[in-house]
Amino acid sequence: MEQQIQLTKLANCAGCGAKVGAGVLAQLLDGLSVHQDPNLLVGFDKSDDAAVYRVSDELAIVQTVDFFPPIADDPYQFGQIAAANALSDIYAMGGEPKIALNLLCVPKNMPDGAVQDILRGGYDKVYEAGAVIAGGHSILDDEPKYGLCVTGFVHPERVLTNAGAQPGDVLLLTKPLGAGILTTAAKADLCPADVLIDVYARMAALNKAARDAAMPYRVHACTDVTGFGLLGHMLEMAQGGDVHLAIDTGAVDIPAAALAFARMGVLPEGMYRNRRYAEAHVDPGSVPLDVQDALYDPQTSGGLLFAVHPDDADALFGALQKTVPSAQRVGTVKAYEGGARISLR
């Protein structure tokens, strides 16, 4: 009988919490020359979720790559979550995933069955998205890691970016927060099993339904909420559109267990990185520290954040309520008049 394996015990960081911090990443990319190509609609210099390249007047390809160490102990579940997370970048750009390549790092002593289960989880999630896996690359590594390089299609005039938010827009979010806090608690064997079942299911849920619901409406900007936390990704949206985001923290879905662990100080390292990156641009008002921590918490396979025209907000919100894990109307976009880019209340 093959031995049971706890994947999270093999990694120092979990999921998107392993990402290089946004501030460090910006320093690493600073000064790199960017070659101009009129068909490159979105490149790495845009701080967006994926690259977009125009092939014709009717077709652009969307491309992304994403992988990370285990966020769950069960190999199949880890494969599902990692695949859903990578596919999310395509949805965040308004695209449809078409083809994917596996990226796999495994310790040489990992049981074959566990490796196969990781791959099977990824395959099943990619097929659920209506795409195919056509190959990939694997290497030996002390820590297991898995993810995908994904290519999708989008019409060049229907690309969603994180930089188009306009004053008056309404901000909608499609999954709860707290995944980083709860999985950190799980690594310390503190998180109740029923809470973990829910958070794993949300992380494995595709953002396809959210993307599909949004396409008929005037969505001016979109991003998926992952390793930089809600406030980190909101800051990129605010800076990209040169706007101010006013956030109603009471409308943000934060599980009670996540807030309880935050008050206990059970927090991922990535939360502190995200706070250092974004807090100079955030007016916290009188929002409690545990709620602030959850807003900085790095998410893995988090929801989509939309900035939608105010006349379409009610209709899109209603559509999302029928299809996504947690539809939330979390704030509004205002003209930027200096000072903080984001205000909390």
Short mmCIF file of C-alpha atoms in Angstrom, two decimals:
data_model
loop_
_atom_site.label_atom_id
_atom_site.label_comp_id
_atom_site.label_asym_id
_atom_site.label_seq_id
_atom_site.Cartn_x
_atom_site.Cartn_y
_atom_site.Cartn_z
CA MET A 1 0.00 0.00 0.00
CA GLU A 2 1.43 3.35 -1.03
CA GLN A 3 2.27 5.71 1.84
CA GLN A 4 0.07 8.70 2.58
CA ILE A 5 1.71 12.05 1.96
CA GLN A 6 1.05 15.49 3.43
CA LEU A 7 2.16 17.84 0.70
CA THR A 8 2.06 21.06 2.72
CA LYS A 9 4.63 19.62 5.14
CA LEU A 10 7.10 19.49 2.23
CA ALA A 11 6.99 23.23 1.47
CA ASN A 12 8.03 26.38 3.33
CA CYS A 13 5.31 28.50 1.70
CA ALA A 14 1.83 27.62 0.49
CA GLY A 15 0.18 28.50 -2.80
CA CYS A 16 0.31 32.10 -3.97
CA GLY A 17 1.80 33.06 -0.61
CA ALA A 18 5.10 31.96 -2.17
CA LYS A 19 5.01 34.79 -4.72
CA VAL A 20 7.76 37.38 -4.73
CA GLY A 21 6.32 40.49 -3.11
CA ALA A 22 4.91 43.15 -5.41
CA GLY A 23 7.38 45.78 -4.25
CA VAL A 24 10.40 43.49 -4.73
CA LEU A 25 9.06 42.38 -8.11
CA ALA A 26 8.75 45.98 -9.27
CA GLN A 27 12.39 46.61 -8.32
CA LEU A 28 13.54 43.48 -10.16
CA LEU A 29 11.72 44.52 -13.34
CA ASP A 30 12.75 48.16 -13.16
CA GLY A 31 15.15 49.14 -15.91
CA LEU A 32 14.55 46.13 -18.12
CA SER A 33 14.21 47.24 -21.73
CA VAL A 34 10.78 46.75 -23.28
CA HIS A 35 10.79 46.12 -27.01
CA GLN A 36 7.86 47.72 -28.79
CA ASP A 37 5.47 45.69 -30.93
CA PRO A 38 2.16 47.25 -31.96
CA ASN A 39 0.49 43.85 -31.71
CA LEU A 40 1.52 43.35 -28.08
CA LEU A 41 -1.59 44.76 -26.46
CA VAL A 42 -0.60 43.90 -22.87
CA GLY A 43 2.96 43.10 -21.77
CA PHE A 44 4.84 42.62 -18.51
CA ASP A 45 5.26 46.36 -18.08
CA LYS A 46 1.51 46.72 -17.42
CA SER A 47 1.41 44.79 -14.08
CA ASP A 48 -1.52 42.86 -15.50
CA ASP A 49 -2.61 39.25 -15.11
CA ALA A 50 -1.52 37.92 -18.52
CA ALA A 51 0.03 38.97 -21.81
CA VAL A 52 -2.17 39.68 -24.83
CA TYR A 53 -0.92 39.57 -28.44
CA ARG A 54 -3.09 40.51 -31.43
CA VAL A 55 -3.01 37.92 -34.22
CA SER A 56 -5.68 39.54 -36.42
CA ASP A 57 -8.45 42.09 -36.20
CA GLU A 58 -10.70 39.34 -34.81
CA LEU A 59 -8.31 37.33 -32.64
CA ALA A 60 -5.76 37.88 -29.89
CA ILE A 61 -4.01 35.27 -27.79
CA VAL A 62 -3.84 35.56 -24.01
CA GLN A 63 -0.92 33.83 -22.33
CA THR A 64 0.04 33.27 -18.71
CA VAL A 65 2.16 31.01 -16.54
CA ASP A 66 1.55 30.25 -12.86
CA PHE A 67 2.81 27.57 -10.46
CA PHE A 68 3.41 27.25 -6.74
CA PRO A 69 4.12 24.86 -3.83
CA PRO A 70 1.27 22.86 -2.24
CA ILE A 71 -1.67 24.70 -0.72
CA ALA A 72 -3.43 21.42 0.21
CA ASP A 73 -2.21 18.06 1.51
CA ASP A 74 -4.26 15.98 -0.92
CA PRO A 75 -2.35 15.71 -4.25
CA TYR A 76 -5.46 15.65 -6.44
CA GLN A 77 -6.88 18.69 -4.66
CA PHE A 78 -3.58 20.53 -4.99
CA GLY A 79 -3.56 19.84 -8.73
CA GLN A 80 -7.09 21.18 -9.09
CA ILE A 81 -6.36 24.37 -7.16
CA ALA A 82 -3.10 25.08 -8.98
CA ALA A 83 -4.79 24.61 -12.36
CA ALA A 84 -7.79 26.78 -11.43
CA ASN A 85 -5.39 29.49 -10.27
CA ALA A 86 -3.47 29.50 -13.57
CA LEU A 87 -6.64 29.44 -15.67
CA SER A 88 -7.95 32.42 -13.71
CA ASP A 89 -5.44 34.77 -15.35
CA ILE A 90 -7.04 34.06 -18.73
CA TYR A 91 -10.52 34.74 -17.37
CA ALA A 92 -9.30 37.98 -15.76
CA MET A 93 -8.36 39.28 -19.22
CA GLY A 94 -11.78 38.39 -20.63
CA GLY A 95 -10.37 35.38 -22.48
CA GLU A 96 -11.28 31.72 -22.94
CA PRO A 97 -8.59 29.10 -22.13
CA LYS A 98 -7.75 26.81 -25.04
CA ILE A 99 -4.48 24.94 -24.41
CA ALA A 100 -2.25 24.36 -21.40
CA LEU A 101 1.17 22.91 -20.60
CA ASN A 102 2.06 21.33 -17.26
CA LEU A 103 4.84 22.72 -15.06
CA LEU A 104 5.85 20.15 -12.46
CA CYS A 105 8.61 20.01 -9.84
CA VAL A 106 8.81 16.88 -7.67
CA PRO A 107 11.14 15.46 -5.03
CA LYS A 108 12.76 12.26 -6.30
CA ASN A 109 11.32 10.27 -3.39
CA MET A 110 7.70 11.38 -3.94
CA PRO A 111 5.42 8.38 -4.52
CA ASP A 112 4.39 7.90 -8.14
CA GLY A 113 0.74 7.79 -7.17
CA ALA A 114 0.93 11.23 -5.58
CA VAL A 115 2.54 12.70 -8.70
CA GLN A 116 -0.12 11.13 -10.89
CA ASP A 117 -2.88 12.51 -8.64
CA ILE A 118 -1.47 16.06 -8.92
CA LEU A 119 -1.49 15.77 -12.71
CA ARG A 120 -4.95 14.21 -12.73
CA GLY A 121 -6.31 17.10 -10.67
CA GLY A 122 -4.85 19.57 -13.15
CA TYR A 123 -6.14 17.65 -16.15
CA ASP A 124 -9.67 17.43 -14.76
CA LYS A 125 -9.84 21.15 -14.03
CA VAL A 126 -8.46 22.14 -17.45
CA TYR A 127 -11.02 19.89 -19.17
CA GLU A 128 -13.76 21.46 -17.02
CA ALA A 129 -12.62 24.82 -18.44
CA GLY A 130 -13.09 23.49 -21.98
CA ALA A 131 -9.36 23.47 -22.71
CA VAL A 132 -6.78 20.73 -23.24
CA ILE A 133 -3.39 19.88 -21.76
CA ALA A 134 -0.93 19.12 -24.55
CA GLY A 135 2.29 18.37 -22.66
CA GLY A 136 4.60 20.21 -20.32
CA HIS A 137 7.90 20.07 -18.47
CA SER A 138 9.02 18.45 -15.23
CA ILE A 139 12.16 18.65 -13.09
CA LEU A 140 13.38 17.24 -9.78
CA ASP A 141 13.21 19.67 -6.86
CA ASP A 142 13.38 19.41 -3.07
CA GLU A 143 9.91 20.99 -2.83
CA PRO A 144 6.94 19.95 -4.96
CA LYS A 145 5.45 22.62 -7.20
CA TYR A 146 2.78 22.50 -9.88
CA GLY A 147 1.04 24.85 -12.28
CA LEU A 148 0.34 25.59 -15.91
CA CYS A 149 1.29 27.71 -18.86
CA VAL A 150 -2.06 28.57 -20.43
CA THR A 151 -2.97 30.10 -23.78
CA GLY A 152 -6.44 31.45 -24.47
CA PHE A 153 -8.31 33.47 -27.07
CA VAL A 154 -10.00 36.86 -26.83
CA HIS A 155 -11.29 39.43 -29.29
CA PRO A 156 -8.79 42.33 -29.41
CA GLU A 157 -11.57 44.82 -28.62
CA ARG A 158 -12.92 42.79 -25.69
CA VAL A 159 -9.72 42.53 -23.66
CA LEU A 160 -10.17 43.31 -19.97
CA THR A 161 -7.23 44.86 -18.13
CA ASN A 162 -6.67 46.05 -14.58
CA ALA A 163 -6.13 49.64 -15.75
CA GLY A 164 -9.47 50.82 -17.13
CA ALA A 165 -11.50 51.68 -14.01
CA GLN A 166 -13.45 54.94 -14.32
CA PRO A 167 -14.94 57.29 -11.69
CA GLY A 168 -18.45 56.12 -10.87
CA ASP A 169 -17.73 52.44 -11.49
CA VAL A 170 -18.94 49.87 -8.97
CA LEU A 171 -16.52 47.25 -7.61
CA LEU A 172 -17.75 43.64 -7.52
CA LEU A 173 -15.87 40.65 -6.09
CA THR A 174 -16.67 36.97 -6.66
CA LYS A 175 -15.01 34.87 -3.90
CA PRO A 176 -14.49 35.28 -0.14
CA LEU A 177 -11.12 36.28 1.32
CA GLY A 178 -9.15 34.56 4.07
CA ALA A 179 -7.67 31.62 2.16
CA GLY A 180 -4.08 32.48 3.13
CA ILE A 181 -4.92 32.84 6.81
CA LEU A 182 -6.94 29.62 6.93
CA THR A 183 -4.36 27.51 5.11
CA THR A 184 -1.65 28.91 7.37
CA ALA A 185 -3.72 27.78 10.34
CA ALA A 186 -4.10 24.38 8.66
CA LYS A 187 -0.32 23.96 8.42
CA ALA A 188 -0.26 24.34 12.22
CA ASP A 189 -3.16 21.84 12.57
CA LEU A 190 -5.40 24.59 13.97
CA CYS A 191 -8.08 24.94 11.29
CA PRO A 192 -11.28 22.89 11.68
CA ALA A 193 -11.86 20.29 8.95
CA ASP A 194 -15.22 21.70 7.85
CA VAL A 195 -13.72 25.16 7.35
CA LEU A 196 -10.89 23.69 5.28
CA ILE A 197 -13.32 21.74 3.10
CA ASP A 198 -15.08 24.99 2.21
CA VAL A 199 -11.92 26.99 1.49
CA TYR A 200 -10.43 24.23 -0.67
CA ALA A 201 -13.65 23.99 -2.67
CA ARG A 202 -13.64 27.74 -3.30
CA MET A 203 -10.00 27.71 -4.41
CA ALA A 204 -10.70 24.84 -6.81
CA ALA A 205 -13.70 26.66 -8.32
CA LEU A 206 -13.03 28.10 -11.76
CA ASN A 207 -13.63 31.79 -12.44
CA LYS A 208 -15.27 30.82 -15.73
CA ALA A 209 -18.79 31.52 -14.50
CA ALA A 210 -17.75 34.99 -13.28
CA ARG A 211 -16.09 35.81 -16.60
CA ASP A 212 -19.06 34.53 -18.61
CA ALA A 213 -21.52 36.53 -16.50
CA ALA A 214 -19.52 39.74 -16.97
CA MET A 215 -19.05 39.70 -20.73
CA PRO A 216 -22.47 41.17 -21.69
CA TYR A 217 -21.89 44.21 -19.46
CA ARG A 218 -19.69 47.31 -19.54
CA VAL A 219 -16.80 46.07 -17.40
CA HIS A 220 -14.06 48.70 -17.52
CA ALA A 221 -11.42 46.81 -15.53
CA CYS A 222 -10.83 43.35 -14.09
CA THR A 223 -8.18 41.47 -12.13
CA ASP A 224 -8.07 38.25 -10.18
CA VAL A 225 -7.26 38.49 -6.49
CA THR A 226 -4.29 36.26 -5.73
CA GLY A 227 -0.91 36.57 -4.03
CA PHE A 228 -0.85 40.34 -3.51
CA GLY A 229 -4.11 40.26 -1.53
CA LEU A 230 -7.24 42.29 -2.22
CA LEU A 231 -5.58 45.60 -1.36
CA GLY A 232 -2.45 44.85 -3.38
CA HIS A 233 -4.47 44.09 -6.49
CA MET A 234 -6.77 47.04 -5.83
CA LEU A 235 -3.72 49.29 -5.65
CA GLU A 236 -2.62 48.10 -9.10
CA MET A 237 -6.12 48.83 -10.40
CA ALA A 238 -6.18 52.30 -8.80
CA GLN A 239 -2.74 53.23 -10.10
CA GLY A 240 -3.39 51.78 -13.55
CA GLY A 241 -6.57 53.80 -13.97
CA ASP A 242 -5.33 56.87 -12.02
CA VAL A 243 -8.39 56.64 -9.78
CA HIS A 244 -9.32 56.25 -6.11
CA LEU A 245 -11.11 53.18 -4.72
CA ALA A 246 -13.51 53.61 -1.80
CA ILE A 247 -14.05 50.24 -0.09
CA ASP A 248 -16.96 49.19 2.14
CA THR A 249 -15.18 46.60 4.28
CA GLY A 250 -18.47 45.49 5.82
CA ALA A 251 -19.54 44.19 2.40
CA VAL A 252 -16.39 42.07 1.93
CA ASP A 253 -16.96 38.37 2.61
CA ILE A 254 -14.38 37.36 5.22
CA PRO A 255 -15.05 34.05 7.02
CA ALA A 256 -15.37 34.41 10.80
CA ALA A 257 -12.68 31.75 11.28
CA ALA A 258 -10.19 33.80 9.26
CA LEU A 259 -10.84 36.88 11.38
CA ALA A 260 -10.47 34.81 14.56
CA PHE A 261 -7.09 33.47 13.46
CA ALA A 262 -6.01 36.98 12.42
CA ARG A 263 -6.77 38.24 15.92
CA MET A 264 -4.64 35.37 17.26
CA GLY A 265 -1.76 36.41 15.02
CA VAL A 266 -1.96 33.30 12.81
CA LEU A 267 -1.01 35.06 9.58
CA PRO A 268 0.99 34.11 6.49
CA GLU A 269 4.30 35.82 5.79
CA GLY A 270 2.85 37.08 2.51
CA MET A 271 0.34 39.21 4.42
CA TYR A 272 3.19 41.25 5.89
CA ARG A 273 4.83 41.62 2.46
CA ASN A 274 1.56 42.83 0.98
CA ARG A 275 1.04 45.31 3.81
CA ARG A 276 4.53 46.75 3.37
CA TYR A 277 3.89 47.15 -0.34
CA ALA A 278 0.47 48.78 -0.23
CA GLU A 279 -0.21 50.37 3.16
CA ALA A 280 1.37 53.74 2.27
CA HIS A 281 -1.39 54.12 -0.33
CA VAL A 282 -4.27 53.00 1.92
CA ASP A 283 -6.29 55.13 4.34
CA PRO A 284 -7.49 52.49 6.84
CA GLY A 285 -9.92 54.79 8.64
CA SER A 286 -11.16 53.05 11.79
CA VAL A 287 -11.31 49.57 10.28
CA PRO A 288 -10.19 46.94 12.84
CA LEU A 289 -6.74 45.39 12.41
CA ASP A 290 -8.07 41.85 11.87
CA VAL A 291 -10.17 43.04 8.92
CA GLN A 292 -7.19 44.94 7.50
CA ASP A 293 -5.07 41.79 7.81
CA ALA A 294 -7.66 39.84 5.82
CA LEU A 295 -7.66 42.51 3.10
CA TYR A 296 -3.86 42.11 2.77
CA ASP A 297 -4.03 38.31 3.01
CA PRO A 298 -2.53 36.56 -0.05
CA GLN A 299 -5.19 34.56 -1.86
CA THR A 300 -4.70 31.45 -3.94
CA SER A 301 -7.13 31.07 -6.85
CA GLY A 302 -9.16 34.01 -5.52
CA GLY A 303 -12.12 35.68 -7.16
CA LEU A 304 -12.36 38.21 -9.94
CA LEU A 305 -12.58 41.91 -9.06
CA PHE A 306 -14.64 43.91 -11.58
CA ALA A 307 -14.99 47.66 -12.05
CA VAL A 308 -18.31 47.93 -13.87
CA HIS A 309 -20.29 50.88 -15.25
CA PRO A 310 -22.80 52.01 -12.58
CA ASP A 311 -25.76 51.52 -14.93
CA ASP A 312 -24.78 47.85 -15.38
CA ALA A 313 -23.79 47.13 -11.78
CA ASP A 314 -27.14 45.87 -10.52
CA ALA A 315 -27.64 43.56 -13.48
CA LEU A 316 -24.15 42.09 -13.25
CA PHE A 317 -24.40 41.74 -9.48
CA GLY A 318 -27.65 39.82 -9.92
CA ALA A 319 -26.08 37.56 -12.54
CA LEU A 320 -23.08 36.87 -10.30
CA GLN A 321 -25.29 36.01 -7.33
CA LYS A 322 -26.62 33.05 -9.32
CA THR A 323 -23.25 31.68 -10.46
CA VAL A 324 -20.24 32.49 -8.24
CA PRO A 325 -19.12 31.36 -4.76
CA SER A 326 -19.75 34.78 -3.18
CA ALA A 327 -20.97 37.86 -5.07
CA GLN A 328 -20.01 41.03 -3.20
CA ARG A 329 -20.54 44.72 -3.96
CA VAL A 330 -17.44 46.01 -2.19
CA GLY A 331 -17.00 49.65 -3.20
CA THR A 332 -16.92 52.38 -5.81
CA VAL A 333 -14.39 54.13 -8.00
CA LYS A 334 -13.84 57.87 -7.53
CA ALA A 335 -11.72 60.53 -9.18
CA TYR A 336 -8.22 60.67 -7.72
CA GLU A 337 -7.51 63.94 -5.96
CA GLY A 338 -4.16 63.12 -4.37
CA GLY A 339 -3.26 61.28 -1.19
CA ALA A 340 -4.26 57.69 -0.59
CA ARG A 341 -5.31 55.60 -3.56
CA ILE A 342 -7.64 53.44 -1.46
CA SER A 343 -9.86 54.37 1.48
CA LEU A 344 -11.49 51.88 3.85
CA ARG A 345 -14.60 52.32 5.93
#
